[in-house]
Amino acid sequence: MWANDATGGANPPAEIDNFSITTACQKPGNLAYTRESDTVANITWSHGGNETSWTFQWQEDGDTTWNTVYVQDDTNYSFAVEELHDYNVRIASNCNANNQLDTSFWSNVLTFRVDCPVKDTVNVTGTENLSAYLPIAFNQNYNYTQQIYARTE
């Protein structure tokens, strides 16, 4: 450690320690995902303070760019999604105090997966030819209860 005591030596480089960056605009919290329909996600959040608008961003997980919209007055936003995809969402508050635009730090990122919707049970009755309705595959001699079919089959 260098001391300014006139004994010689070289001055060390300057250093700043123990500082923090703050903003008067508080970030929103309590982000939550609900599924509005098969193809629409709805995100809700709570106010960080007295803000009345937000910068809302979402992306499919793994993307490098964010989709951005500005939301006024409502603490929810809906956007189109695809089944079996993961999404990331984050929100910042926009505050206007003393005619100075201030933006909060980003909220914590909410990550969610859009699952396939639960469909009604299909009941098959009667003695009609089931091969017209059910896929027939004799792979590995599995019966119908042992076979799993993708939605597109």
PDB file of C-alpha atoms in Angstrom:
ATOM      1  CA  MET A   1       0.000   0.000   0.000  1.00  0.00           C
ATOM      2  CA  TRP A   2       1.325   3.422  -0.949  1.00  0.00           C
ATOM      3  CA  ALA A   3       1.236   6.228   1.594  1.00  0.00           C
ATOM      4  CA  ASN A   4       1.769   9.916   0.903  1.00  0.00           C
ATOM      5  CA  ASP A   5       4.550  10.323   3.450  1.00  0.00           C
ATOM      6  CA  ALA A   6       7.307  11.805   1.236  1.00  0.00           C
ATOM      7  CA  THR A   7       9.416   8.651   1.393  1.00  0.00           C
ATOM      8  CA  GLY A   8       9.334   8.183  -2.367  1.00  0.00           C
ATOM      9  CA  GLY A   9       7.845   5.533  -4.573  1.00  0.00           C
ATOM     10  CA  ALA A  10       5.382   5.783  -7.404  1.00  0.00           C
ATOM     11  CA  ASN A  11       1.782   6.830  -7.145  1.00  0.00           C
ATOM     12  CA  PRO A  12      -0.594   3.909  -7.711  1.00  0.00           C
ATOM     13  CA  PRO A  13      -3.353   4.251 -10.298  1.00  0.00           C
ATOM     14  CA  ALA A  14      -6.558   5.911  -9.140  1.00  0.00           C
ATOM     15  CA  GLU A  15      -9.305   3.706  -7.796  1.00  0.00           C
ATOM     16  CA  ILE A  16     -12.942   4.299  -6.903  1.00  0.00           C
ATOM     17  CA  ASP A  17     -14.634   1.956  -4.505  1.00  0.00           C
ATOM     18  CA  ASN A  18     -18.003   1.540  -2.834  1.00  0.00           C
ATOM     19  CA  PHE A  19     -20.265   3.442  -5.209  1.00  0.00           C
ATOM     20  CA  SER A  20     -23.700   2.625  -6.510  1.00  0.00           C
ATOM     21  CA  ILE A  21     -25.966   3.855  -9.274  1.00  0.00           C
ATOM     22  CA  THR A  22     -29.544   4.597  -8.338  1.00  0.00           C
ATOM     23  CA  THR A  23     -32.665   5.868 -10.033  1.00  0.00           C
ATOM     24  CA  ALA A  24     -35.703   7.545  -8.543  1.00  0.00           C
ATOM     25  CA  CYS A  25     -37.901   5.449 -10.812  1.00  0.00           C
ATOM     26  CA  GLN A  26     -38.545   2.058  -9.188  1.00  0.00           C
ATOM     27  CA  LYS A  27     -38.613  -1.109 -11.275  1.00  0.00           C
ATOM     28  CA  PRO A  28     -41.868  -3.098 -11.525  1.00  0.00           C
ATOM     29  CA  GLY A  29     -42.224  -6.427  -9.781  1.00  0.00           C
ATOM     30  CA  ASN A  30     -44.368  -9.538  -9.415  1.00  0.00           C
ATOM     31  CA  LEU A  31     -44.282 -10.498 -13.105  1.00  0.00           C
ATOM     32  CA  ALA A  32     -46.696 -13.342 -13.823  1.00  0.00           C
ATOM     33  CA  TYR A  33     -47.639 -15.336 -16.925  1.00  0.00           C
ATOM     34  CA  THR A  34     -51.108 -16.618 -17.779  1.00  0.00           C
ATOM     35  CA  ARG A  35     -52.264 -18.237 -20.964  1.00  0.00           C
ATOM     36  CA  GLU A  36     -55.023 -16.208 -22.581  1.00  0.00           C
ATOM     37  CA  SER A  37     -55.613 -18.717 -25.406  1.00  0.00           C
ATOM     38  CA  ASP A  38     -53.710 -21.385 -27.353  1.00  0.00           C
ATOM     39  CA  THR A  39     -51.649 -18.701 -29.078  1.00  0.00           C
ATOM     40  CA  VAL A  40     -51.690 -15.705 -26.701  1.00  0.00           C
ATOM     41  CA  ALA A  41     -49.744 -15.125 -23.480  1.00  0.00           C
ATOM     42  CA  ASN A  42     -50.680 -12.431 -20.969  1.00  0.00           C
ATOM     43  CA  ILE A  43     -48.114 -10.913 -18.620  1.00  0.00           C
ATOM     44  CA  THR A  44     -49.122  -8.930 -15.538  1.00  0.00           C
ATOM     45  CA  TRP A  45     -46.954  -6.942 -13.120  1.00  0.00           C
ATOM     46  CA  SER A  46     -47.182  -4.569 -10.191  1.00  0.00           C
ATOM     47  CA  HIS A  47     -46.182  -0.907 -10.029  1.00  0.00           C
ATOM     48  CA  GLY A  48     -42.705  -0.070  -8.812  1.00  0.00           C
ATOM     49  CA  GLY A  49     -43.867   3.363  -7.666  1.00  0.00           C
ATOM     50  CA  ASN A  50     -46.064   6.063  -9.202  1.00  0.00           C
ATOM     51  CA  GLU A  51     -45.288   5.354 -12.859  1.00  0.00           C
ATOM     52  CA  THR A  52     -48.054   5.148 -15.453  1.00  0.00           C
ATOM     53  CA  SER A  53     -46.121   3.716 -18.406  1.00  0.00           C
ATOM     54  CA  TRP A  54     -43.674   0.902 -18.973  1.00  0.00           C
ATOM     55  CA  THR A  55     -41.234  -0.382 -21.547  1.00  0.00           C
ATOM     56  CA  PHE A  56     -42.212  -4.034 -22.114  1.00  0.00           C
ATOM     57  CA  GLN A  57     -39.808  -6.437 -23.834  1.00  0.00           C
ATOM     58  CA  TRP A  58     -40.098 -10.097 -24.791  1.00  0.00           C
ATOM     59  CA  GLN A  59     -38.101 -12.607 -26.791  1.00  0.00           C
ATOM     60  CA  GLU A  60     -38.126 -16.267 -27.573  1.00  0.00           C
ATOM     61  CA  ASP A  61     -35.531 -17.929 -25.360  1.00  0.00           C
ATOM     62  CA  GLY A  62     -32.202 -18.044 -27.183  1.00  0.00           C
ATOM     63  CA  ASP A  63     -32.883 -14.970 -29.353  1.00  0.00           C
ATOM     64  CA  THR A  64     -30.447 -12.074 -29.067  1.00  0.00           C
ATOM     65  CA  THR A  65     -32.885  -9.253 -29.819  1.00  0.00           C
ATOM     66  CA  TRP A  66     -35.879  -8.106 -27.792  1.00  0.00           C
ATOM     67  CA  ASN A  67     -39.313  -7.095 -29.103  1.00  0.00           C
ATOM     68  CA  THR A  68     -40.228  -3.762 -27.498  1.00  0.00           C
ATOM     69  CA  VAL A  69     -43.552  -2.017 -26.901  1.00  0.00           C
ATOM     70  CA  TYR A  70     -44.584   0.859 -24.655  1.00  0.00           C
ATOM     71  CA  VAL A  71     -47.540   0.209 -22.380  1.00  0.00           C
ATOM     72  CA  GLN A  72     -49.605   3.084 -20.984  1.00  0.00           C
ATOM     73  CA  ASP A  73     -51.819   2.873 -17.853  1.00  0.00           C
ATOM     74  CA  ASP A  74     -52.406  -0.941 -17.819  1.00  0.00           C
ATOM     75  CA  THR A  75     -50.192  -3.330 -15.842  1.00  0.00           C
ATOM     76  CA  ASN A  76     -50.612  -6.167 -18.332  1.00  0.00           C
ATOM     77  CA  TYR A  77     -49.683  -6.953 -21.908  1.00  0.00           C
ATOM     78  CA  SER A  78     -50.623  -9.817 -24.257  1.00  0.00           C
ATOM     79  CA  PHE A  79     -48.601 -11.121 -27.198  1.00  0.00           C
ATOM     80  CA  ALA A  80     -48.624 -14.039 -29.644  1.00  0.00           C
ATOM     81  CA  VAL A  81     -46.801 -17.227 -28.663  1.00  0.00           C
ATOM     82  CA  GLU A  82     -46.269 -20.726 -30.022  1.00  0.00           C
ATOM     83  CA  GLU A  83     -46.775 -23.997 -28.188  1.00  0.00           C
ATOM     84  CA  LEU A  84     -43.701 -25.721 -26.747  1.00  0.00           C
ATOM     85  CA  HIS A  85     -41.596 -22.553 -26.956  1.00  0.00           C
ATOM     86  CA  ASP A  86     -39.836 -20.751 -24.097  1.00  0.00           C
ATOM     87  CA  TYR A  87     -40.068 -16.969 -23.722  1.00  0.00           C
ATOM     88  CA  ASN A  88     -38.301 -14.282 -21.676  1.00  0.00           C
ATOM     89  CA  VAL A  89     -40.040 -11.101 -20.531  1.00  0.00           C
ATOM     90  CA  ARG A  90     -38.715  -8.000 -18.761  1.00  0.00           C
ATOM     91  CA  ILE A  91     -40.205  -4.611 -17.944  1.00  0.00           C
ATOM     92  CA  ALA A  92     -38.881  -1.168 -17.000  1.00  0.00           C
ATOM     93  CA  SER A  93     -40.899   1.662 -15.468  1.00  0.00           C
ATOM     94  CA  ASN A  94     -41.018   5.026 -17.234  1.00  0.00           C
ATOM     95  CA  CYS A  95     -41.294   7.969 -14.848  1.00  0.00           C
ATOM     96  CA  ASN A  96     -41.614  11.643 -15.568  1.00  0.00           C
ATOM     97  CA  ALA A  97     -40.676  13.713 -12.527  1.00  0.00           C
ATOM     98  CA  ASN A  98     -40.038  17.453 -12.826  1.00  0.00           C
ATOM     99  CA  ASN A  99     -40.242  17.134 -16.625  1.00  0.00           C
ATOM    100  CA  GLN A 100     -37.277  14.743 -16.546  1.00  0.00           C
ATOM    101  CA  LEU A 101     -37.792  11.362 -18.177  1.00  0.00           C
ATOM    102  CA  ASP A 102     -36.412   8.671 -15.915  1.00  0.00           C
ATOM    103  CA  THR A 103     -36.404   4.928 -16.555  1.00  0.00           C
ATOM    104  CA  SER A 104     -36.003   2.266 -13.890  1.00  0.00           C
ATOM    105  CA  PHE A 105     -33.659  -0.641 -14.046  1.00  0.00           C
ATOM    106  CA  TRP A 106     -35.100  -3.723 -15.780  1.00  0.00           C
ATOM    107  CA  SER A 107     -37.255  -6.056 -13.732  1.00  0.00           C
ATOM    108  CA  ASN A 108     -36.042  -9.568 -13.127  1.00  0.00           C
ATOM    109  CA  VAL A 109     -36.504 -11.640 -16.283  1.00  0.00           C
ATOM    110  CA  LEU A 110     -39.547 -13.904 -16.259  1.00  0.00           C
ATOM    111  CA  THR A 111     -39.005 -17.084 -18.296  1.00  0.00           C
ATOM    112  CA  PHE A 112     -41.937 -19.333 -19.125  1.00  0.00           C
ATOM    113  CA  ARG A 113     -42.820 -22.245 -21.420  1.00  0.00           C
ATOM    114  CA  VAL A 114     -46.015 -22.396 -23.445  1.00  0.00           C
ATOM    115  CA  ASP A 115     -47.309 -25.927 -22.963  1.00  0.00           C
ATOM    116  CA  CYS A 116     -49.724 -27.692 -25.254  1.00  0.00           C
ATOM    117  CA  PRO A 117     -53.310 -27.059 -24.179  1.00  0.00           C
ATOM    118  CA  VAL A 118     -55.225 -29.811 -22.453  1.00  0.00           C
ATOM    119  CA  LYS A 119     -57.781 -31.208 -24.872  1.00  0.00           C
ATOM    120  CA  ASP A 120     -61.026 -32.949 -24.057  1.00  0.00           C
ATOM    121  CA  THR A 121     -60.916 -36.720 -23.802  1.00  0.00           C
ATOM    122  CA  VAL A 122     -61.935 -38.518 -26.975  1.00  0.00           C
ATOM    123  CA  ASN A 123     -64.368 -41.355 -26.354  1.00  0.00           C
ATOM    124  CA  VAL A 124     -64.692 -43.993 -29.057  1.00  0.00           C
ATOM    125  CA  THR A 125     -67.788 -46.166 -28.920  1.00  0.00           C
ATOM    126  CA  GLY A 126     -69.511 -48.586 -31.258  1.00  0.00           C
ATOM    127  CA  THR A 127     -68.288 -51.286 -33.558  1.00  0.00           C
ATOM    128  CA  GLU A 128     -67.317 -49.143 -36.559  1.00  0.00           C
ATOM    129  CA  ASN A 129     -63.957 -49.489 -38.251  1.00  0.00           C
ATOM    130  CA  LEU A 130     -61.548 -47.662 -35.910  1.00  0.00           C
ATOM    131  CA  SER A 131     -58.730 -47.640 -38.472  1.00  0.00           C
ATOM    132  CA  ALA A 132     -60.480 -44.694 -40.146  1.00  0.00           C
ATOM    133  CA  TYR A 133     -60.098 -42.658 -36.931  1.00  0.00           C
ATOM    134  CA  LEU A 134     -57.027 -43.959 -35.155  1.00  0.00           C
ATOM    135  CA  PRO A 135     -53.536 -44.202 -36.635  1.00  0.00           C
ATOM    136  CA  ILE A 136     -52.542 -47.780 -37.265  1.00  0.00           C
ATOM    137  CA  ALA A 137     -48.920 -48.634 -36.666  1.00  0.00           C
ATOM    138  CA  PHE A 138     -47.539 -52.031 -35.928  1.00  0.00           C
ATOM    139  CA  ASN A 139     -44.107 -50.776 -34.952  1.00  0.00           C
ATOM    140  CA  GLN A 140     -42.617 -53.016 -32.305  1.00  0.00           C
ATOM    141  CA  ASN A 141     -46.026 -54.675 -31.798  1.00  0.00           C
ATOM    142  CA  TYR A 142     -47.269 -51.887 -29.494  1.00  0.00           C
ATOM    143  CA  ASN A 143     -50.987 -51.585 -28.886  1.00  0.00           C
ATOM    144  CA  TYR A 144     -52.898 -48.259 -28.895  1.00  0.00           C
ATOM    145  CA  THR A 145     -52.372 -47.594 -25.197  1.00  0.00           C
ATOM    146  CA  GLN A 146     -48.609 -47.902 -25.657  1.00  0.00           C
ATOM    147  CA  GLN A 147     -48.295 -45.616 -28.684  1.00  0.00           C
ATOM    148  CA  ILE A 148     -47.850 -41.868 -28.458  1.00  0.00           C
ATOM    149  CA  TYR A 149     -48.748 -39.725 -31.446  1.00  0.00           C
ATOM    150  CA  ALA A 150     -47.716 -36.176 -32.214  1.00  0.00           C
ATOM    151  CA  ARG A 151     -50.423 -33.595 -32.768  1.00  0.00           C
ATOM    152  CA  THR A 152     -49.661 -33.514 -36.519  1.00  0.00           C
ATOM    153  CA  GLU A 153     -50.193 -37.256 -37.024  1.00  0.00           C
TER     154      GLU A 153
END
